[in-house]
Coordinates of C-alpha atoms in Angstrom, one line a residue:
M26 CA -206.9 -47.4 26.1
A27 CA -204.7 -50.5 25.7
G28 CA -203.4 -52.1 28.8
L29 CA -201.1 -55.0 29.6
I30 CA -202.7 -58.4 29.6
K31 CA -203.0 -60.0 33.0
R32 CA -200.4 -62.6 33.6
E33 CA -202.9 -65.4 34.8
D34 CA -204.7 -65.0 31.4
I35 CA -201.5 -65.3 29.4
D36 CA -200.8 -68.5 31.3
E37 CA -204.3 -69.7 30.6
V38 CA -203.8 -69.2 27.0
R39 CA -200.5 -71.2 27.1
N40 CA -202.3 -74.0 28.9
R41 CA -205.0 -74.4 26.5
T42 CA -203.0 -74.1 23.3
D43 CA -201.9 -77.3 21.6
L44 CA -198.4 -76.3 20.5
K45 CA -198.2 -79.2 17.9
E46 CA -201.6 -78.1 16.3
V47 CA -200.3 -74.5 15.9
I48 CA -196.9 -75.6 14.5
D49 CA -198.6 -78.1 12.2
G50 CA -200.0 -75.3 10.3
Y51 CA -196.4 -74.1 9.2
V52 CA -194.1 -77.3 9.5
T53 CA -194.4 -80.8 8.5
L54 CA -193.7 -82.7 11.7
R55 CA -192.7 -86.4 12.0
S56 CA -192.5 -88.4 15.0
A57 CA -189.1 -88.4 16.7
G58 CA -189.8 -90.7 19.6
V59 CA -192.2 -90.7 22.5
G60 CA -193.8 -87.3 22.8
S61 CA -191.4 -85.7 20.4
W62 CA -191.7 -84.4 16.9
K63 CA -189.3 -82.9 14.5
G64 CA -189.3 -81.1 11.1
L65 CA -187.4 -78.6 8.9
C66 CA -187.0 -75.3 10.7
P67 CA -189.0 -72.5 9.4
F68 CA -186.7 -69.8 10.7
H69 CA -183.6 -70.7 8.7
D70 CA -182.5 -72.9 5.6
E71 CA -181.7 -76.4 6.3
R72 CA -181.9 -79.8 4.6
S73 CA -181.9 -82.1 7.6
P74 CA -184.6 -81.5 10.3
S75 CA -183.2 -80.0 13.4
F76 CA -186.5 -78.3 14.6
H77 CA -187.8 -80.3 17.5
V78 CA -191.3 -79.9 19.2
R79 CA -192.4 -81.4 22.6
P80 CA -196.0 -80.6 23.1
Q81 CA -196.2 -82.0 26.5
V82 CA -194.0 -79.3 27.8
G83 CA -195.2 -76.7 25.4
S84 CA -191.9 -75.9 23.9
F85 CA -190.0 -76.1 20.5
H86 CA -186.2 -75.7 19.9
C87 CA -184.1 -75.7 16.7
F88 CA -180.7 -77.2 17.2
G89 CA -179.6 -75.5 14.0
C90 CA -180.3 -71.8 14.6
G91 CA -181.1 -71.8 18.3
E92 CA -184.7 -70.5 18.0
S93 CA -187.0 -71.7 20.9
G94 CA -190.0 -70.9 22.9
D95 CA -193.6 -71.8 23.4
A96 CA -196.7 -71.4 21.1
I97 CA -196.9 -67.5 21.7
A98 CA -193.1 -67.1 20.8
F99 CA -193.6 -69.4 17.6
L100 CA -196.5 -67.4 16.3
Q101 CA -194.9 -64.1 17.1
K102 CA -191.7 -65.0 15.2
I103 CA -193.5 -66.7 12.3
N104 CA -196.1 -63.9 11.8
H105 CA -193.8 -61.0 13.0
G106 CA -196.6 -59.7 15.3
T107 CA -196.4 -58.1 18.7
F108 CA -196.6 -60.2 21.9
S109 CA -200.1 -58.7 22.8
E110 CA -201.5 -59.3 19.1
T111 CA -200.2 -62.8 19.3
V112 CA -201.8 -63.6 22.7
E113 CA -205.2 -62.0 21.6
Q114 CA -205.1 -64.2 18.5
L115 CA -204.6 -67.4 20.5
A116 CA -207.0 -66.4 23.1
A117 CA -209.8 -66.0 20.4
R118 CA -208.7 -69.4 19.1
V119 CA -208.9 -71.2 22.4
G120 CA -211.7 -69.2 23.8
V121 CA -210.0 -67.4 26.7
E122 CA -211.5 -64.1 27.8
L123 CA -208.6 -61.6 28.4
H124 CA -208.4 -59.1 31.3
Y125 CA -206.0 -56.0 31.3
E126 CA -204.1 -54.4 34.0
D127 CA -204.7 -50.9 35.4
G128 CA -208.1 -50.6 34.0
G129 CA -206.9 -50.8 30.4
T130 CA -208.7 -52.7 27.7
G131 CA -207.9 -54.7 24.6
P132 CA -209.7 -54.4 21.5
R133 CA -213.4 -53.9 22.1
R134 CA -215.6 -56.9 21.5
E135 CA -217.6 -55.2 18.9
E136 CA -214.4 -54.2 17.1
I137 CA -213.2 -57.7 17.2
G138 CA -216.6 -58.8 15.9
R139 CA -216.7 -56.3 13.1
R140 CA -213.2 -57.2 12.0
Q141 CA -213.9 -60.9 12.1
R142 CA -216.9 -60.4 10.1
L143 CA -214.9 -58.5 7.4
L144 CA -212.3 -61.2 7.4
D145 CA -215.1 -63.9 7.0
A146 CA -216.6 -62.1 4.2
H147 CA -213.2 -61.9 2.4
K148 CA -212.6 -65.5 2.9
I149 CA -216.0 -66.5 1.6
A150 CA -215.6 -64.2 -1.4
E151 CA -212.1 -65.6 -2.1
E152 CA -213.7 -69.1 -2.1
F153 CA -216.3 -68.0 -4.6
F154 CA -214.1 -66.3 -7.0
R155 CA -211.7 -69.4 -6.9
E156 CA -214.7 -71.7 -7.7
Q157 CA -215.7 -69.4 -10.6
L158 CA -212.4 -69.8 -12.3
S159 CA -213.2 -73.4 -13.3
T160 CA -216.7 -72.5 -14.9
P161 CA -217.2 -72.0 -18.6
G162 CA -217.8 -68.4 -18.1
A163 CA -214.2 -67.9 -17.1
A164 CA -212.8 -68.9 -20.4
E165 CA -211.1 -65.6 -20.9
G166 CA -209.4 -65.8 -17.5
Q167 CA -208.3 -69.4 -18.2
K168 CA -206.9 -68.3 -21.5
F169 CA -205.1 -65.4 -19.9
L170 CA -203.4 -67.6 -17.4
S171 CA -202.6 -70.3 -19.9
E172 CA -201.0 -67.9 -22.3
R173 CA -198.6 -66.8 -19.5
G174 CA -197.7 -70.3 -18.5
F175 CA -199.9 -70.7 -15.4
D176 CA -201.7 -74.0 -15.1
E177 CA -204.5 -74.9 -12.7
E178 CA -202.1 -76.0 -10.0
A179 CA -200.3 -72.6 -10.2
A180 CA -203.6 -70.7 -9.9
A181 CA -204.7 -72.7 -7.0
Q182 CA -201.3 -72.1 -5.3
F183 CA -201.8 -68.4 -5.4
G184 CA -205.6 -68.4 -4.9
V185 CA -206.4 -66.9 -8.3
G186 CA -210.1 -66.6 -9.1
Y187 CA -212.6 -65.0 -11.4
A188 CA -215.3 -62.4 -10.9
P189 CA -218.2 -63.2 -13.2
Q190 CA -219.6 -60.7 -15.5
G191 CA -222.8 -59.0 -14.3
W192 CA -223.5 -56.8 -11.4
D193 CA -224.4 -59.0 -8.5
A194 CA -223.0 -62.5 -8.6
A195 CA -220.6 -62.1 -5.6
L196 CA -223.2 -59.9 -3.9
K197 CA -225.9 -62.6 -4.0
H198 CA -223.4 -65.2 -2.8
L199 CA -222.4 -63.2 0.3
R200 CA -226.0 -62.2 1.1
G201 CA -226.9 -65.9 0.9
R202 CA -224.2 -66.6 3.5
G203 CA -225.9 -64.2 6.0
F204 CA -224.2 -60.9 5.4
Q205 CA -226.1 -57.7 5.5
D206 CA -225.5 -54.8 3.1
E207 CA -224.3 -52.5 5.7
E208 CA -221.6 -55.0 6.5
L209 CA -220.7 -55.5 2.8
K210 CA -220.3 -51.9 2.2
L211 CA -217.3 -52.0 4.6
T212 CA -215.4 -54.8 2.7
G213 CA -214.3 -52.8 -0.4
I214 CA -215.6 -55.7 -2.5
F215 CA -218.8 -53.7 -3.6
S216 CA -219.4 -50.3 -5.0
E217 CA -222.5 -48.2 -4.2
G218 CA -224.9 -46.6 -6.6
N219 CA -228.3 -44.9 -6.6
R220 CA -230.0 -48.3 -6.4
G221 CA -227.6 -49.8 -3.6
I222 CA -224.5 -51.8 -3.7
Y223 CA -223.3 -53.9 -6.7
D224 CA -220.2 -55.9 -7.4
R225 CA -216.9 -53.9 -7.7
F226 CA -215.1 -56.7 -9.6
R227 CA -216.8 -57.8 -12.9
G228 CA -215.4 -60.1 -15.6
R229 CA -212.0 -60.0 -14.2
L230 CA -209.2 -62.3 -12.9
I231 CA -208.9 -62.0 -9.1
W232 CA -205.8 -62.3 -6.9
P233 CA -206.4 -62.4 -3.1
I234 CA -204.2 -60.0 -1.2
R235 CA -203.3 -61.3 2.2
D236 CA -201.6 -60.0 5.4
L237 CA -198.6 -61.6 7.1
S238 CA -201.0 -64.0 8.9
G239 CA -202.4 -65.3 5.7
A240 CA -205.8 -63.7 6.1
T241 CA -207.4 -62.2 3.0
I242 CA -207.8 -58.4 3.4
G243 CA -208.4 -57.3 -0.2
F244 CA -208.2 -58.3 -3.9
G245 CA -206.5 -57.3 -7.1
A246 CA -208.4 -57.6 -10.4
R247 CA -207.1 -57.7 -13.9
K248 CA -209.3 -56.5 -17.0
L249 CA -209.9 -59.2 -19.5
Y250 CA -212.6 -57.8 -21.9
E251 CA -212.1 -54.9 -24.4
D252 CA -215.6 -53.4 -23.3
D253 CA -214.5 -53.0 -19.7
Q254 CA -213.9 -49.3 -19.4
G255 CA -212.2 -49.6 -16.0
P256 CA -208.4 -49.6 -15.4
K257 CA -206.2 -52.5 -16.4
Y258 CA -205.7 -53.4 -12.7
L259 CA -208.4 -52.5 -10.1
N260 CA -207.7 -53.0 -6.5
T261 CA -209.8 -53.0 -3.2
P262 CA -210.1 -49.4 -2.1
E263 CA -208.9 -48.4 1.5
T264 CA -210.8 -50.2 4.1
Q265 CA -210.4 -51.0 7.8
L266 CA -208.6 -54.2 6.7
Y267 CA -206.8 -53.0 3.5
K268 CA -204.2 -50.2 3.4
K269 CA -202.3 -50.4 0.2
S270 CA -199.2 -48.6 1.5
Q271 CA -199.0 -51.3 4.3
V272 CA -199.4 -54.5 2.3
L273 CA -197.3 -56.5 0.0
Y274 CA -198.8 -59.1 -2.4
G275 CA -197.3 -62.6 -1.9
V276 CA -195.8 -61.8 1.6
D277 CA -197.9 -64.6 3.2
L278 CA -196.3 -67.1 0.9
A279 CA -192.9 -65.6 0.9
K280 CA -192.4 -64.7 4.5
R281 CA -190.9 -68.0 5.6
E282 CA -188.4 -68.0 2.8
I283 CA -187.5 -64.3 3.3
T284 CA -186.8 -65.1 7.0
K285 CA -184.7 -68.1 6.1
T286 CA -182.6 -66.6 3.4
R287 CA -182.6 -62.9 4.5
Q288 CA -183.5 -61.9 0.9
L289 CA -186.5 -59.9 -0.2
V290 CA -187.3 -59.6 -4.0
V291 CA -189.6 -56.8 -5.0
V292 CA -191.3 -57.1 -8.3
E293 CA -194.0 -55.1 -10.1
G294 CA -197.1 -57.3 -10.4
Y295 CA -199.1 -60.2 -9.4
T296 CA -198.0 -62.4 -12.4
D297 CA -194.4 -61.5 -11.6
V298 CA -194.7 -62.8 -8.1
M299 CA -196.2 -66.0 -9.5
A300 CA -193.4 -66.3 -12.1
C301 CA -190.7 -65.9 -9.4
H302 CA -192.1 -68.2 -7.0
L303 CA -192.6 -70.9 -9.7
S304 CA -189.1 -70.3 -10.8
G305 CA -187.6 -71.0 -7.4
I306 CA -187.5 -67.3 -6.2
G307 CA -189.7 -67.9 -3.2
T308 CA -188.8 -64.4 -1.6
A309 CA -190.7 -62.3 -4.3
V310 CA -193.5 -59.9 -3.4
A311 CA -195.2 -56.9 -5.0
T312 CA -196.6 -53.6 -4.0
C313 CA -200.3 -53.1 -4.7
G314 CA -200.9 -50.2 -7.0
T315 CA -198.3 -48.0 -5.2
A316 CA -194.6 -47.3 -5.0
F317 CA -192.4 -49.1 -2.5
G318 CA -192.4 -46.8 0.5
A319 CA -191.8 -46.2 4.2
D320 CA -194.5 -48.6 5.5
H321 CA -193.3 -51.3 3.1
I322 CA -189.9 -50.9 4.5
K323 CA -191.1 -51.6 7.9
I324 CA -192.6 -54.7 6.9
A325 CA -189.4 -55.7 5.0
R326 CA -187.2 -54.9 8.0
R327 CA -189.3 -57.1 10.2
L328 CA -189.1 -60.0 7.9
L329 CA -185.4 -59.6 7.3
R330 CA -184.6 -58.9 10.9
D331 CA -182.8 -55.9 9.4
D332 CA -180.4 -55.5 12.5
G333 CA -177.1 -55.1 10.6
S334 CA -176.4 -58.8 10.5
G335 CA -176.9 -59.2 6.8
G336 CA -179.8 -59.4 4.4
E337 CA -180.7 -58.0 0.9
V338 CA -183.5 -56.3 -0.8
V339 CA -183.6 -56.8 -4.6
F340 CA -185.8 -54.5 -6.7
T341 CA -186.7 -55.5 -10.2
F342 CA -187.8 -53.0 -12.8
D343 CA -188.3 -52.6 -16.4
G344 CA -185.4 -51.3 -18.4
D345 CA -187.4 -48.5 -19.8
A346 CA -187.4 -44.7 -18.5
A347 CA -190.4 -45.5 -16.1
G348 CA -188.4 -48.5 -14.7
Q349 CA -185.4 -46.3 -14.3
K350 CA -187.4 -43.7 -12.5
A351 CA -188.9 -46.3 -10.2
A352 CA -185.4 -47.7 -9.3
L353 CA -184.1 -44.1 -8.5
R354 CA -187.2 -43.6 -6.2
A355 CA -186.4 -46.8 -4.5
F356 CA -182.8 -45.5 -4.1
E357 CA -184.0 -42.6 -2.2
E358 CA -185.4 -44.9 0.5
D359 CA -182.2 -47.0 0.5
Q360 CA -180.9 -45.3 3.7
K361 CA -183.8 -46.6 5.7
F362 CA -182.5 -50.2 5.3
I363 CA -179.6 -51.7 7.1
A364 CA -179.7 -54.6 4.5
Q365 CA -177.8 -54.2 1.2
T366 CA -180.2 -52.9 -1.5
Y367 CA -179.9 -54.2 -5.1
V368 CA -181.5 -53.8 -8.4
A369 CA -182.1 -56.4 -11.2
V370 CA -183.0 -54.8 -14.6
E371 CA -183.5 -57.1 -17.6
P372 CA -181.9 -55.3 -20.7
T373 CA -184.7 -56.1 -23.1
G374 CA -187.3 -54.9 -20.7
A375 CA -188.9 -58.3 -20.0
D376 CA -190.4 -58.7 -16.8
P377 CA -190.2 -62.0 -14.7
C378 CA -193.4 -63.4 -16.0
D379 CA -192.2 -62.7 -19.7
L380 CA -188.8 -64.3 -18.9
R381 CA -190.4 -67.5 -17.5
Q382 CA -192.7 -67.8 -20.5
T383 CA -190.0 -67.2 -23.1
R384 CA -186.8 -68.4 -21.7
G385 CA -187.8 -70.6 -18.8
P386 CA -187.4 -70.5 -15.0
E387 CA -183.6 -70.4 -15.2
A388 CA -183.9 -67.0 -16.8
V389 CA -185.8 -65.6 -13.9
R390 CA -183.1 -67.0 -11.5
E391 CA -180.4 -65.6 -13.7
L392 CA -182.1 -62.2 -13.6
I393 CA -182.1 -62.1 -9.8
D394 CA -178.5 -63.6 -9.6
A395 CA -177.4 -60.7 -11.9
K396 CA -178.5 -58.1 -9.5
R397 CA -176.4 -54.9 -9.0
P398 CA -176.1 -52.7 -6.0
L399 CA -178.7 -50.1 -6.1
F400 CA -176.1 -47.4 -5.6
E401 CA -174.1 -48.5 -8.7
F402 CA -177.3 -48.3 -10.8
A403 CA -178.0 -44.8 -9.4
I404 CA -174.4 -43.7 -10.2
K405 CA -174.4 -45.0 -13.8
A406 CA -178.0 -43.5 -14.4
G407 CA -176.6 -40.2 -13.3
L408 CA -173.6 -40.4 -15.6
K409 CA -175.8 -40.7 -18.5
N410 CA -176.9 -37.1 -17.9
F411 CA -173.4 -35.7 -18.6
N412 CA -171.0 -35.5 -21.6
L413 CA -168.0 -37.6 -20.3
N414 CA -166.0 -36.6 -23.3
T415 CA -165.6 -33.2 -22.0
V416 CA -163.8 -31.9 -18.8
E417 CA -166.8 -30.0 -17.7
G418 CA -169.1 -32.9 -18.0
R419 CA -166.7 -35.2 -16.1
V420 CA -166.4 -32.7 -13.3
Q421 CA -170.1 -32.3 -13.0
A422 CA -170.6 -36.0 -13.1
L423 CA -168.1 -36.4 -10.2
R424 CA -169.9 -33.8 -8.1
V425 CA -173.1 -35.6 -8.6
S426 CA -171.7 -39.2 -8.0
A427 CA -169.3 -38.6 -5.2
P428 CA -172.1 -38.1 -2.6
I429 CA -173.6 -41.5 -3.7
V430 CA -170.3 -43.3 -3.3
A431 CA -169.9 -41.5 0.0
G432 CA -173.3 -42.8 1.1
I433 CA -172.3 -46.5 0.7
R434 CA -172.9 -47.8 4.2
D435 CA -170.2 -50.5 4.0
S436 CA -166.9 -48.6 4.4
A437 CA -165.0 -51.7 3.2
I438 CA -166.4 -51.6 -0.3
R439 CA -166.6 -47.9 -0.7
P440 CA -163.0 -47.4 -1.8
A441 CA -163.6 -50.1 -4.4
Y442 CA -166.4 -48.1 -5.8
A443 CA -164.4 -44.9 -5.8
R444 CA -161.9 -46.7 -7.9
E445 CA -164.8 -47.9 -10.3
L446 CA -166.1 -44.4 -10.5
A447 CA -162.6 -43.1 -11.4
G448 CA -162.5 -45.6 -14.3
W449 CA -166.0 -44.8 -15.5
L450 CA -165.0 -41.1 -15.6
G451 CA -161.5 -41.5 -16.9
M452 CA -160.4 -39.3 -13.9
D453 CA -157.4 -39.3 -11.6
M454 CA -158.0 -41.6 -8.6
E455 CA -156.9 -38.9 -6.2
D456 CA -159.5 -36.5 -7.5
V457 CA -162.3 -39.0 -7.0
N458 CA -161.1 -39.9 -3.5
R459 CA -161.0 -36.2 -2.5
S460 CA -164.5 -35.7 -3.7
V461 CA -165.7 -38.8 -2.0
G462 CA -163.9 -38.0 1.2
A463 CA -165.3 -34.5 1.3
A464 CA -168.8 -35.9 0.7
V465 CA -168.3 -38.5 3.6
R466 CA -167.2 -35.5 5.9
R467 CA -170.2 -33.6 4.9
N468 CA -172.5 -36.5 5.7
R469 CA -170.9 -36.7 9.2
M470 CA -171.1 -32.9 9.7
P471 CA -173.7 -31.9 12.4
K472 CA -176.7 -30.2 11.0
S473 CA -175.8 -27.0 12.8
A474 CA -172.4 -26.9 11.0
E475 CA -172.0 -23.6 9.4
P476 CA -172.1 -23.6 5.5
V477 CA -170.4 -20.8 3.4
H478 CA -173.9 -19.3 2.8
G479 CA -177.5 -19.2 4.0
N480 CA -180.4 -21.6 3.5
Q481 CA -182.0 -23.0 0.5
T482 CA -184.9 -21.2 -1.3
Q483 CA -188.1 -21.7 0.5
G484 CA -191.5 -22.0 -1.0
T485 CA -194.7 -23.9 -1.1
Q486 CA -194.3 -25.0 -4.7
E487 CA -191.4 -27.2 -6.1
Q488 CA -188.8 -25.1 -7.6
P489 CA -185.1 -25.3 -8.0
A490 CA -183.3 -24.7 -4.6
T491 CA -180.3 -22.5 -4.3
P492 CA -177.3 -24.6 -4.0
V493 CA -175.8 -25.1 -0.6
Y494 CA -172.0 -24.6 -0.8
T495 CA -170.5 -26.1 2.2
R496 CA -167.1 -24.4 3.3
P497 CA -164.1 -26.2 1.7
D498 CA -162.1 -28.3 4.1
P499 CA -158.8 -26.3 4.9
R500 CA -157.1 -29.7 5.9
D501 CA -157.6 -31.0 2.4
P502 CA -154.2 -30.1 0.4
V503 CA -155.9 -29.7 -2.9
S504 CA -158.8 -27.6 -1.5
R505 CA -156.3 -25.3 0.3
M506 CA -154.3 -25.0 -2.9
E507 CA -157.5 -24.1 -4.9
R508 CA -158.2 -21.4 -2.3
E509 CA -154.7 -20.0 -2.4
A510 CA -155.0 -19.8 -6.2
L511 CA -158.2 -17.9 -6.0
E512 CA -156.7 -15.5 -3.4
V513 CA -153.8 -14.8 -5.9
V514 CA -156.2 -14.2 -8.9
L515 CA -158.6 -11.9 -7.0
Q516 CA -155.8 -9.9 -5.2
Q517 CA -153.0 -9.9 -7.7
P518 CA -154.5 -10.5 -11.3
A519 CA -151.8 -8.4 -12.8
Q520 CA -149.1 -10.9 -11.7
L521 CA -150.4 -13.6 -14.2
S522 CA -149.1 -13.7 -17.8
A523 CA -151.4 -14.2 -20.7
E524 CA -150.4 -17.8 -20.8
Q525 CA -151.1 -18.2 -17.2
W526 CA -154.4 -16.6 -17.5
Q527 CA -155.4 -19.0 -20.2
A528 CA -154.1 -22.0 -18.2
F529 CA -156.1 -20.6 -15.2
Y530 CA -159.2 -20.4 -17.3
D531 CA -158.9 -24.0 -18.4
A532 CA -158.2 -25.3 -14.8
R533 CA -160.6 -27.4 -13.0
F534 CA -161.6 -26.8 -9.4
M535 CA -163.0 -29.6 -7.2
A536 CA -164.6 -27.9 -4.2
P537 CA -168.0 -26.7 -5.5
A538 CA -167.5 -23.3 -3.7
H539 CA -164.2 -22.7 -5.4
A540 CA -165.6 -24.0 -8.7
A541 CA -168.4 -21.4 -8.6
V542 CA -165.9 -18.5 -8.0
H543 CA -163.6 -19.8 -10.7
D544 CA -166.7 -19.7 -13.1
A545 CA -167.3 -16.1 -11.9
V546 CA -163.7 -15.2 -12.7
R547 CA -164.0 -16.4 -16.3
A548 CA -167.3 -14.6 -16.6
A549 CA -166.0 -11.3 -15.3
G550 CA -163.2 -11.2 -17.9
Q551 CA -160.2 -9.0 -17.8
S552 CA -161.5 -5.5 -18.5
G553 CA -158.6 -3.5 -17.0
A554 CA -160.7 -2.6 -14.1
T555 CA -159.3 -1.4 -10.9
P556 CA -158.8 -4.1 -8.2
S557 CA -162.0 -3.2 -6.3
Q558 CA -164.0 -3.2 -9.5
W559 CA -162.4 -6.6 -10.5
V560 CA -163.4 -8.1 -7.1
E561 CA -166.9 -6.5 -7.3
A562 CA -167.4 -7.9 -10.9
I563 CA -166.7 -11.3 -9.5
R564 CA -168.9 -10.9 -6.5
Q565 CA -171.7 -10.0 -8.8
E566 CA -171.1 -13.1 -11.0
V567 CA -171.3 -15.6 -8.2
P568 CA -174.5 -17.0 -6.8
E569 CA -175.6 -14.4 -3.9
P570 CA -174.9 -16.8 -1.0
L571 CA -171.1 -16.8 -2.1
R572 CA -170.6 -13.1 -2.2
S573 CA -169.3 -12.8 1.3
F574 CA -166.9 -15.6 0.5
V575 CA -165.4 -13.8 -2.4
S576 CA -164.8 -10.9 -0.1
E577 CA -163.1 -13.2 2.2
L578 CA -160.8 -14.5 -0.5
A579 CA -160.0 -11.0 -1.5
V580 CA -158.9 -9.8 1.9
T581 CA -156.9 -12.9 3.1
P582 CA -153.3 -11.8 3.7
L583 CA -150.9 -13.4 1.3
P584 CA -147.7 -14.8 3.0
A585 CA -145.1 -12.2 1.4
S586 CA -143.4 -9.2 2.9
T587 CA -141.7 -7.9 -0.3
N588 CA -142.7 -7.4 -3.9
D589 CA -140.2 -10.0 -5.1
A590 CA -141.4 -12.4 -2.5
L591 CA -145.0 -11.7 -3.6
L592 CA -144.2 -12.3 -7.2
R593 CA -142.4 -15.6 -6.3
Y594 CA -145.4 -16.7 -4.1
C595 CA -147.9 -15.9 -6.8
N596 CA -145.9 -17.6 -9.5
D597 CA -145.3 -20.7 -7.3
I598 CA -149.0 -21.0 -6.4
I599 CA -150.2 -20.8 -10.0
N600 CA -147.5 -23.2 -11.1
R601 CA -148.7 -25.7 -8.4
L602 CA -152.3 -25.3 -9.7
F603 CA -151.2 -26.0 -13.3
E604 CA -149.2 -29.1 -12.3
L605 CA -152.4 -30.4 -10.7
Q606 CA -154.3 -29.8 -13.9
I607 CA -151.8 -31.5 -15.8
T608 CA -152.1 -34.5 -13.6
H609 CA -155.9 -34.4 -14.3
M610 CA -155.3 -34.2 -18.0
K611 CA -153.0 -37.2 -17.8
A612 CA -155.6 -39.2 -16.1
E613 CA -158.1 -38.3 -18.6
K614 CA -155.9 -39.3 -21.5
M615 CA -155.1 -42.5 -19.8
G616 CA -158.8 -43.3 -19.5
E617 CA -159.2 -42.3 -23.1
L618 CA -156.3 -44.6 -23.9
Q619 CA -157.7 -47.5 -22.0
R620 CA -161.2 -47.2 -23.9
M621 CA -159.4 -47.1 -27.4
D622 CA -158.8 -50.1 -29.6
P623 CA -155.1 -49.6 -30.9
A624 CA -155.7 -51.9 -33.9
G625 CA -158.9 -49.9 -34.8
D626 CA -157.4 -46.4 -34.5
P627 CA -153.6 -46.7 -34.6
E628 CA -153.2 -42.9 -35.4
G629 CA -155.4 -41.9 -32.5
F630 CA -153.6 -44.2 -30.2
Q631 CA -150.2 -42.8 -31.2
R632 CA -151.6 -39.2 -30.9
I633 CA -152.8 -39.7 -27.3
N634 CA -149.4 -41.2 -26.4
R635 CA -147.7 -38.1 -27.8
E636 CA -150.0 -35.9 -25.8
L637 CA -149.2 -37.9 -22.8
L638 CA -145.5 -37.4 -23.3
E639 CA -145.9 -33.6 -23.8
L640 CA -148.0 -33.3 -20.7
E641 CA -145.1 -35.0 -18.7
L642 CA -142.6 -32.8 -20.2
R643 CA -144.6 -29.8 -19.2
R644 CA -145.1 -31.0 -15.7
R645 CA -141.3 -31.5 -15.3
S646 CA -140.7 -28.0 -16.7
L647 CA -143.1 -26.5 -14.0
R648 CA -141.3 -28.3 -11.3
Q649 CA -138.0 -26.9 -12.4
E650 CA -139.5 -23.4 -12.5

């Protein structure tokens, strides 16, 4: 089992490590006097060097951001590794044998040796592929890169190579460097058949996939020839080194810029990463044949120092249906970040590689600059599923959208998006605020809080779950009024006139549980049934979990001691409900008016103004009643 490294061994690693030699691999240092060196800090963005190194005392310090420490601290910060991992890496580098406390052990020597052999094999394979890209046999690969605006310098920057056609070019090369077939089987660079192992990548462009330390752990290969029956992109399979859900292509090149700028840009492919970096977006990475998931988020949070002090993650997706689906899938992971999440979608569907090629690097930068909050994208994508020209469509859209607004972590901007949502829906601001506020309260509600009904439908196969209707908040004036109106309708249906019944049918209820009962009342109709039959008819129309709630509404005492008082109470409650509906309708008409061009449709413009006036007169009449 793992144990703590003994203190004296850690001290020995520090003593033997040349701090300047370590930092030289990441920072260009210039002399700053006797025994002192300085350069641009790798931990924050700066133009004048404030990062100082004194090898004699084994320490560095940045006067700009305050980062400081020894060689172990530097590598731990730059590679985002653990303390023990960093000490073990340095110990192997300087030849110190480590010992562990309490009988614990570090990585076994044979495990270290096997892992190192795998890393060595990948390094040699990468060098081989890169050399092959400049040969005549790689003409198709050279053409592919050239057509996408990548020259030899760009290919070298990203380590792009070429796997020759044939079955054993890479195999022969690695065998010639002393590797045995049993070792090569573990690399993922080769496939195995009846006659032994053979090259996995043949006649393809090759991108090296590296970990945070810059070590190559796998490859991604792009098809070039029509007779290649394989997939368009072929990646290394899962190995001891390569776990596709735990790697991000380009992270070795982007990590320093990500740490400096507190920004991570997630694109969809290898060429998109290249295009972004060559366009000045040095924070771009890509997943390797899988969706951006929980393990990728862990890497991102380490790089961003996702601790609540800022940072942003920008996802780029195609504008097509698949891209929208991917963006919404990313939104599902949003709450695992503290950093703000955004989406950048190019309306024409062009990816960063296409943009750079057709419109230049500035178009790629404009795409990222035009990012939108991911929750805004999710809201607007959801609104497309509803007919916003109908009352029902707007109410349904609000029910779906309010929880998204409520989930915005920054409470300072949540009200602003509630206002935006009200405008997009053409609804009254108070209605939207109430729905968002109710969703916020539900988010804060303990998991043990009692809902109106039981649990969701359970099952091993995916199926629509029974909706969970949380109990409407009695402290909310609108929710309380809706409940009182339903109590009147269930208990005293005869008190409503035909006009009031029609107005009730047309009314809009905001609380989902109340809306479901309202729908049931409309479905039950007025059949001249007895009060008990009336209530039972409504009970049968609501979803099963709400039947006890209907009974509750039907037996709640109404605050009236005489028939006259009961009549006045019922009339007052129904009129208050209608007044609220008029307010809703006015908000809708105002939204429609704002979307209208008066010059293009003068008659429609005048008609809506007349309707607004009629609604206001009706509202005043109700108040007088």
